[in-house]
Each structure stands twice: as C-alpha cells, then as structure tokens.
C-alpha cells in the first residue's frame, strides 16, 4: 500500500516537472505531450509494469522531452475536429424523436465510422437502436398472433425513442472526456 | 567530435519520423508499444518520451491517425495508424533514402580506399 502511494507520488512529481519544463514549448504540443506521457505511464502500469522508476527512466528526463517538444514546429491546426461528432450524436439522440428507428440507425452508422469511440461503444450505439426496434416489430407481430393488445410493442416503442437518446448522452460524455484529456491536463 | 555528434543527432532526427511511419506500415499500433519498439532500436538512441512530441506533430500534420480501442487491462487506449498522406510520404522517403544512402556510401568508401 505504501509502495503504491510512493509510486503515485513519483509519477505526480515527474508529470509536474514535465509540465514546468514544457512551459516554453508551443502550447498545442505541450498539451499533447503531457496527455500522451500520462497515458503512457498509466498504461505501462496497467500492463503490470510495477517498476515506476524504470518506466520513467525509459521515458527520459522531463528536460529531454521538453527539449524535443520545443524543437517540433507545429503547423497551425484546426481545433480538434469533432463538429461531425456532435451532428452524429444529434442524429442518434434527437433523431429518435423525429423519425424513430430510421434516423438513429443513420446516426449509429455515422458513429461507427468515427475514431472517437471504441468498437464496444459503437456496438452499444447499434444495440440501442436495433434491440428496441426488433422488440417493437417482433412484439407487435406476436401480439397480433396472440390477439393481445400492445403490451409488448408499446413499451418497446418508448424504449426505441429513449435508448438512443440515453446512448447519445453517454457517448457525448466520453467524447468530451477524451477531448479534454487531449486538450488540457 | 562534439560538432560531429550534433550532426549525427540531426541526421537521426530527420530519419526518425519515417521510422515511425514505417512501423505503422503493417497496421495500427498502440502508442506505448510504438514508443517502446523505437526506444529499443540500436543506433537511434532515443528515450521513449521524446517520441511523443514527434507523434503529436505527425498527428497534426495528418500523417498518422489515432483511433480509440478497448484495452483488457485498463481504460480505452489510443492506437496510431498510417494515413494515406503518411503512406505517400513513406513511399517517397523510401526511394529518396535509398538514393541518399547509396550516394553517401559510395563517397565514404571512395575516401577510405584512397
């Protein structure tokens, strides 16, 4: 337990030193580098590499990294391109109320092509449209078969509108977390 | 000697970004893996951390693209992949590098045999 705390402190000190050293590097590079190096350390530790000092020594000193960052000459960049991503989420979430099933389906297909979400998150988006969609249609057919009255299809239809909206909110939060990780820190 | 060292460093630096692109030629790679692989290459003499500013620039210049993927052991991770532009740049460099290397080799060996 003490060892974990020590390791955490070593990492925090290292990142703070890096942040100080990067003060004179181009801002966009400095942000990227701090985010990348934090991610590197976190991932190396998650992979079971317990020796934090060894991880840091392979990374090099904060001064070395900052020197490399100052040398890199950034092109003026367009702010992180996520405009399309907001539209996709709107098509998924808001679209469910405008044209249920069909618009969210388009939204899920667009989200499937974005680099900002993982494969599992994309499957989740598809499922939020397809599962309630199938339940609504399948439920209605079953009801007609059995002479029942809307007990399955009606609740499913409500889920068909709500599930994509909820999914869109979840994906939006993931997106803003990831953007923040890249921009600030 | 010192002046020679800094020139060698400059040469390494110039070639380094194409080494990154070359590692991505056969498919996308996770950032840590990419950086580790390059850090272990003998003769490149770089620390892992100094590659991140380079990766950042390659990303901004559109030579590489990043994609988020699930990880079995932690939060989702960013993978690097070669973009079409990066692929073209690598192809051009491969040709130019071979010419450059051959010419330099020829001159170096001429001088030696004198």
Tab-separated table of C-alpha atoms in Angstrom:
chain	number	residue	atom	x	y	z
A	1	UNK	CA	0.000	0.000	0.000
A	2	UNK	CA	2.809	2.356	0.950
A	3	UNK	CA	4.634	1.340	-2.202
A	4	UNK	CA	1.662	2.264	-4.368
A	5	UNK	CA	1.454	5.653	-2.694
A	6	UNK	CA	5.168	6.221	-3.234
A	7	UNK	CA	4.902	5.219	-6.875
A	8	UNK	CA	1.965	7.587	-7.343
A	9	UNK	CA	3.947	10.408	-5.820
A	10	UNK	CA	6.944	9.715	-8.046
A	11	UNK	CA	4.661	9.858	-11.094
A	12	UNK	CA	2.992	13.077	-9.931
A	13	UNK	CA	6.385	14.697	-9.342
A	14	UNK	CA	7.555	13.610	-12.778
A	15	UNK	CA	4.458	14.984	-14.519
A	16	UNK	CA	4.690	18.248	-12.599
A	17	UNK	CA	8.335	18.615	-13.593
A	18	UNK	CA	7.376	17.878	-17.196
A	19	UNK	CA	4.633	20.497	-17.073
A	20	UNK	CA	7.133	23.078	-15.790
A	21	UNK	CA	9.704	22.201	-18.418
A	22	UNK	CA	7.090	22.443	-21.158
A	23	UNK	CA	6.128	25.982	-20.187
A	24	UNK	CA	8.173	27.384	-23.066
A	25	UNK	CA	7.111	24.810	-25.688
A	26	UNK	CA	4.331	25.565	-28.199
A	27	UNK	CA	1.067	25.227	-26.292
A	28	UNK	CA	-0.575	22.674	-28.582
A	29	UNK	CA	2.476	20.398	-28.392
A	30	UNK	CA	2.796	20.804	-24.627
A	31	UNK	CA	-0.818	19.748	-24.095
A	32	UNK	CA	-0.479	16.736	-26.356
A	33	UNK	CA	2.771	15.629	-24.789
A	34	UNK	CA	1.530	15.821	-21.199
A	35	UNK	CA	-1.609	13.878	-22.120
A	36	UNK	CA	0.407	11.274	-24.052
A	37	UNK	CA	3.039	10.808	-21.372
A	38	UNK	CA	0.391	10.490	-18.614
A	39	UNK	CA	-1.414	7.920	-20.737
A	40	UNK	CA	1.875	6.090	-21.356
A	41	UNK	CA	2.656	5.796	-17.645
A	42	UNK	CA	-0.893	4.770	-16.762
A	43	UNK	CA	-0.954	2.125	-19.492
A	44	UNK	CA	2.502	0.742	-18.675
A	45	UNK	CA	1.395	0.347	-15.059
A	46	UNK	CA	-1.924	-1.212	-16.098
A	47	UNK	CA	0.069	-3.707	-18.160
A	48	UNK	CA	1.656	-4.930	-14.943
A	49	UNK	CA	4.874	-2.951	-15.052
A	50	UNK	CA	5.282	-2.219	-11.335
A	51	UNK	CA	8.647	-0.534	-11.508
A	52	UNK	CA	7.578	3.071	-11.957
A	53	UNK	CA	11.146	4.333	-11.825
A	54	UNK	CA	12.111	2.067	-14.704
A	55	UNK	CA	9.127	3.311	-16.743
A	56	UNK	CA	10.165	6.905	-16.101
A	57	UNK	CA	13.833	6.304	-16.792
A	58	UNK	CA	12.980	4.781	-20.189
A	59	UNK	CA	10.802	7.797	-20.927
A	60	UNK	CA	13.768	10.100	-20.337
A	61	UNK	CA	14.037	13.206	-18.183
A	62	UNK	CA	11.332	15.898	-18.348
A	63	UNK	CA	14.023	18.255	-19.658
A	64	UNK	CA	14.839	15.895	-22.546
A	65	UNK	CA	11.180	15.512	-23.514
A	66	UNK	CA	10.587	19.250	-23.285
A	67	UNK	CA	13.620	19.912	-25.486
A	68	UNK	CA	12.145	17.594	-28.125
A	69	UNK	CA	8.794	19.374	-27.797
A	70	UNK	CA	10.372	22.807	-28.300
A	71	UNK	CA	12.056	21.627	-31.457
A	72	UNK	CA	8.894	20.304	-33.034
A	73	UNK	CA	7.405	23.046	-35.130
A	74	UNK	CA	3.643	22.890	-35.044
A	75	UNK	CA	1.549	23.863	-38.020
A	76	UNK	CA	-1.412	25.966	-37.043
A	77	UNK	CA	-4.051	23.341	-36.530
A	78	UNK	CA	-7.809	23.430	-36.779
A	79	UNK	CA	-9.301	22.956	-33.300
A	80	UNK	CA	-9.860	19.252	-32.627
A	81	UNK	CA	-12.272	18.157	-35.327
A	82	UNK	CA	-15.385	16.964	-33.568
A	83	UNK	CA	-18.104	19.063	-35.237
A	84	UNK	CA	-19.149	15.999	-37.183
A	85	UNK	CA	-19.308	14.017	-33.975
A	86	UNK	CA	-21.844	16.381	-32.421
A	87	UNK	CA	-24.027	16.050	-35.519
A	88	UNK	CA	-23.800	12.246	-35.337
A	89	UNK	CA	-24.912	12.263	-31.708
A	90	UNK	CA	-27.793	14.606	-32.562
A	91	UNK	CA	-28.925	12.319	-35.375
A	92	UNK	CA	-28.826	9.369	-32.964
A	93	UNK	CA	-30.347	11.022	-29.895
A	94	UNK	CA	-32.660	13.746	-31.184
A	95	UNK	CA	-33.403	11.830	-34.376
A	96	UNK	CA	-35.102	9.151	-32.271
A	97	UNK	CA	-37.900	11.606	-31.521
A	98	UNK	CA	-38.163	12.996	-35.042
A	99	UNK	CA	-38.076	9.801	-37.079
A	100	UNK	CA	-37.760	6.870	-34.666
A	101	UNK	CA	-35.565	3.948	-35.667
A	102	UNK	CA	-34.524	5.318	-39.065
A	103	UNK	CA	-32.646	8.470	-38.038
A	104	UNK	CA	-30.954	6.737	-35.071
A	105	UNK	CA	-29.916	3.987	-37.459
A	106	UNK	CA	-28.209	6.591	-39.639
A	107	UNK	CA	-26.657	8.101	-36.519
A	108	UNK	CA	-25.274	4.736	-35.385
A	109	UNK	CA	-23.796	4.152	-38.838
A	110	UNK	CA	-22.076	7.569	-38.723
A	111	UNK	CA	-20.793	6.931	-35.201
A	112	UNK	CA	-19.426	3.599	-36.425
A	113	UNK	CA	-17.026	5.496	-38.681
A	114	UNK	CA	-15.724	7.958	-36.109
A	115	UNK	CA	-12.327	7.393	-34.476
A	116	UNK	CA	-13.513	8.921	-31.199
A	117	UNK	CA	-15.315	5.855	-29.845
A	118	UNK	CA	-14.216	2.267	-29.285
A	119	UNK	CA	-15.672	-0.757	-31.051
A	120	UNK	CA	-17.640	-1.743	-27.972
A	121	UNK	CA	-19.125	1.722	-27.626
A	122	UNK	CA	-20.136	1.618	-31.284
A	123	UNK	CA	-21.815	-1.778	-30.817
A	124	UNK	CA	-23.648	-0.260	-27.882
A	125	UNK	CA	-24.952	2.515	-30.152
A	126	UNK	CA	-26.174	-0.033	-32.713
A	127	UNK	CA	-27.811	-2.135	-29.994
A	128	UNK	CA	-29.646	0.877	-28.580
A	129	UNK	CA	-31.459	1.207	-31.917
A	130	UNK	CA	-31.726	-2.383	-33.125
A	131	UNK	CA	-32.808	-4.123	-29.922
A	132	UNK	CA	-35.811	-1.893	-29.135
A	133	UNK	CA	-36.595	-1.800	-32.875
A	134	UNK	CA	-36.724	-5.569	-33.056
A	135	UNK	CA	-38.752	-5.761	-29.841
A	136	UNK	CA	-41.288	-3.282	-31.177
A	137	UNK	CA	-41.822	-5.048	-34.504
A	138	UNK	CA	-41.485	-8.560	-33.086
A	139	UNK	CA	-43.701	-7.696	-30.135
A	140	UNK	CA	-46.410	-6.266	-32.395
A	141	UNK	CA	-46.377	-9.394	-34.586
A	142	UNK	CA	-46.596	-11.616	-31.520
A	143	UNK	CA	-49.454	-9.539	-30.139
A	144	UNK	CA	-51.379	-9.839	-33.411
A	145	UNK	CA	-50.733	-13.561	-33.407
A	146	UNK	CA	-51.967	-13.985	-29.860
A	147	UNK	CA	-54.664	-11.364	-30.052
A	148	UNK	CA	-53.048	-9.338	-27.297
A	149	UNK	CA	-53.210	-5.600	-27.020
A	150	UNK	CA	-49.940	-3.567	-27.233
A	151	UNK	CA	-48.423	-4.876	-24.015
A	152	UNK	CA	-45.034	-5.571	-25.601
A	153	UNK	CA	-44.807	-3.208	-28.536
A	154	UNK	CA	-45.961	-0.079	-26.757
A	155	UNK	CA	-43.264	-0.146	-24.021
A	156	UNK	CA	-40.709	-1.189	-26.650
A	157	UNK	CA	-41.633	1.795	-28.775
A	158	UNK	CA	-40.967	4.098	-25.849
A	159	UNK	CA	-37.576	2.459	-25.304
A	160	UNK	CA	-36.983	2.831	-29.036
A	161	UNK	CA	-37.108	6.593	-28.544
A	162	UNK	CA	-35.363	6.828	-25.190
A	163	UNK	CA	-32.482	4.333	-25.601
A	164	UNK	CA	-30.745	6.168	-28.480
A	165	UNK	CA	-31.106	9.457	-26.605
A	166	UNK	CA	-29.525	7.983	-23.477
A	167	UNK	CA	-26.768	6.410	-25.570
A	168	UNK	CA	-26.091	9.738	-27.251
A	169	UNK	CA	-25.642	11.396	-23.857
A	170	UNK	CA	-23.237	8.648	-22.742
A	171	UNK	CA	-21.207	8.930	-25.949
A	172	UNK	CA	-21.174	12.708	-25.633
A	173	UNK	CA	-19.657	12.453	-22.169
A	174	UNK	CA	-16.991	10.012	-23.391
A	175	UNK	CA	-16.215	12.346	-26.268
A	176	UNK	CA	-15.814	15.383	-24.051
A	177	UNK	CA	-13.647	13.411	-21.587
A	178	UNK	CA	-11.365	12.347	-24.412
A	179	UNK	CA	-11.186	15.806	-25.883
A	180	UNK	CA	-10.362	17.235	-22.501
A	181	UNK	CA	-7.648	14.612	-21.999
A	182	UNK	CA	-6.081	15.759	-25.254
A	183	UNK	CA	-6.526	19.475	-24.762
A	184	UNK	CA	-5.883	20.215	-21.100
A	185	UNK	CA	-4.163	18.290	-18.317
B	1	UNK	CA	33.919	15.419	-32.078
B	2	UNK	CA	31.143	17.349	-30.356
B	3	UNK	CA	30.163	19.027	-33.604
B	4	UNK	CA	30.080	15.601	-35.272
B	5	UNK	CA	27.800	14.333	-32.518
B	6	UNK	CA	25.230	17.061	-33.013
B	7	UNK	CA	25.245	16.432	-36.767
B	8	UNK	CA	24.626	12.737	-36.236
B	9	UNK	CA	21.798	13.680	-33.894
B	10	UNK	CA	20.310	15.920	-36.572
B	11	UNK	CA	20.513	13.082	-39.094
B	12	UNK	CA	18.804	10.708	-36.704
B	13	UNK	CA	16.084	13.223	-36.041
B	14	UNK	CA	15.376	13.692	-39.712
B	15	UNK	CA	15.003	9.978	-40.286
B	16	UNK	CA	13.092	9.274	-37.110
B	17	UNK	CA	9.651	10.348	-38.268
B	18	UNK	CA	9.906	7.976	-41.191
B	19	UNK	CA	10.887	5.172	-38.834
B	20	UNK	CA	7.622	5.852	-37.012
B	21	UNK	CA	5.684	5.749	-40.276
B	22	UNK	CA	7.491	2.553	-41.295
B	23	UNK	CA	6.473	0.827	-38.061
B	24	UNK	CA	2.858	1.631	-38.874
B	25	UNK	CA	3.042	0.295	-42.414
B	26	UNK	CA	1.838	-3.167	-41.427
B	27	UNK	CA	-1.026	-1.994	-39.290
B	28	UNK	CA	-2.013	0.187	-36.383
B	29	UNK	CA	-0.061	0.180	-33.142
B	30	UNK	CA	-0.691	1.229	-29.628
B	31	UNK	CA	1.263	4.339	-28.608
B	32	UNK	CA	3.235	2.705	-25.793
B	33	UNK	CA	4.158	-0.251	-27.979
B	34	UNK	CA	5.268	2.059	-30.781
B	35	UNK	CA	7.413	4.152	-28.491
B	36	UNK	CA	8.939	1.087	-26.791
B	37	UNK	CA	9.846	-0.530	-30.094
B	38	UNK	CA	11.631	2.603	-31.316
B	39	UNK	CA	13.313	3.151	-27.951
B	40	UNK	CA	14.883	-0.282	-28.249
B	41	UNK	CA	16.268	0.167	-31.759
B	42	UNK	CA	20.029	0.244	-31.544
B	43	UNK	CA	21.567	3.275	-33.225
B	44	UNK	CA	18.533	5.510	-32.933
B	45	UNK	CA	19.497	6.377	-29.357
B	46	UNK	CA	16.267	7.982	-28.233
B	47	UNK	CA	14.345	7.943	-24.971
B	48	UNK	CA	10.742	6.872	-25.254
B	49	UNK	CA	9.315	10.158	-24.018
B	50	UNK	CA	10.993	12.264	-26.697
B	51	UNK	CA	8.889	10.478	-29.317
B	52	UNK	CA	5.627	11.927	-28.057
B	53	UNK	CA	6.307	15.432	-29.387
B	54	UNK	CA	7.039	13.774	-32.737
B	55	UNK	CA	3.836	11.728	-32.641
B	56	UNK	CA	1.948	14.884	-31.758
B	57	UNK	CA	3.310	16.645	-34.820
B	58	UNK	CA	2.661	13.684	-37.127
B	59	UNK	CA	-0.916	13.662	-35.900
B	60	UNK	CA	-1.360	17.377	-36.536
B	61	UNK	CA	0.253	17.138	-39.949
B	62	UNK	CA	-2.192	14.366	-40.832
B	63	UNK	CA	0.485	11.735	-41.474
B	64	UNK	CA	-0.915	9.455	-38.781
B	65	UNK	CA	-4.418	8.988	-37.438
B	66	UNK	CA	-5.440	7.869	-33.985
B	67	UNK	CA	-8.257	5.532	-33.041
B	68	UNK	CA	-9.594	4.642	-29.604
B	69	UNK	CA	-9.744	0.969	-28.736
B	70	UNK	CA	-10.730	-1.149	-25.767
B	71	UNK	CA	-7.974	-2.487	-23.545
B	72	UNK	CA	-8.225	-5.696	-21.500
B	73	UNK	CA	-6.245	-4.141	-18.629
B	74	UNK	CA	-7.297	-0.527	-18.300
B	75	UNK	CA	-9.082	2.425	-19.850
B	76	UNK	CA	-9.509	2.594	-23.655
B	77	UNK	CA	-6.290	3.415	-25.490
B	78	UNK	CA	-5.294	5.394	-28.486
B	79	UNK	CA	-3.877	3.466	-31.428
B	80	UNK	CA	-1.857	5.039	-34.218
B	81	UNK	CA	-2.408	4.218	-37.870
B	82	UNK	CA	-0.836	5.435	-41.091
B	83	UNK	CA	-2.998	7.885	-43.078
B	84	UNK	CA	-2.975	7.976	-46.877
B	85	UNK	CA	-0.763	11.055	-46.692
B	86	UNK	CA	1.586	9.288	-44.306
B	87	UNK	CA	1.723	6.302	-46.600
B	88	UNK	CA	2.653	8.523	-49.568
B	89	UNK	CA	5.295	10.322	-47.523
B	90	UNK	CA	6.792	6.991	-46.505
B	91	UNK	CA	6.907	5.743	-50.083
B	92	UNK	CA	8.666	8.929	-51.236
B	93	UNK	CA	11.137	8.796	-48.378
B	94	UNK	CA	11.953	5.129	-49.004
B	95	UNK	CA	13.031	5.959	-52.554
B	96	UNK	CA	14.911	9.131	-51.611
B	97	UNK	CA	16.591	7.453	-48.672
B	98	UNK	CA	17.915	4.601	-50.781
B	99	UNK	CA	19.466	7.087	-53.241
B	100	UNK	CA	20.884	9.225	-50.456
B	101	UNK	CA	22.309	6.224	-48.597
B	102	UNK	CA	23.893	4.763	-51.717
B	103	UNK	CA	25.487	8.059	-52.680
B	104	UNK	CA	26.860	8.643	-49.211
B	105	UNK	CA	28.121	5.068	-49.006
B	106	UNK	CA	29.869	5.456	-52.330
B	107	UNK	CA	31.590	8.677	-51.258
B	108	UNK	CA	32.571	7.284	-47.885
B	109	UNK	CA	34.075	4.134	-49.334
B	110	UNK	CA	35.925	6.097	-52.074
B	111	UNK	CA	37.577	8.190	-49.444
B	112	UNK	CA	38.523	5.145	-47.372
B	113	UNK	CA	40.164	3.295	-50.263
B	114	UNK	CA	42.387	6.226	-51.139
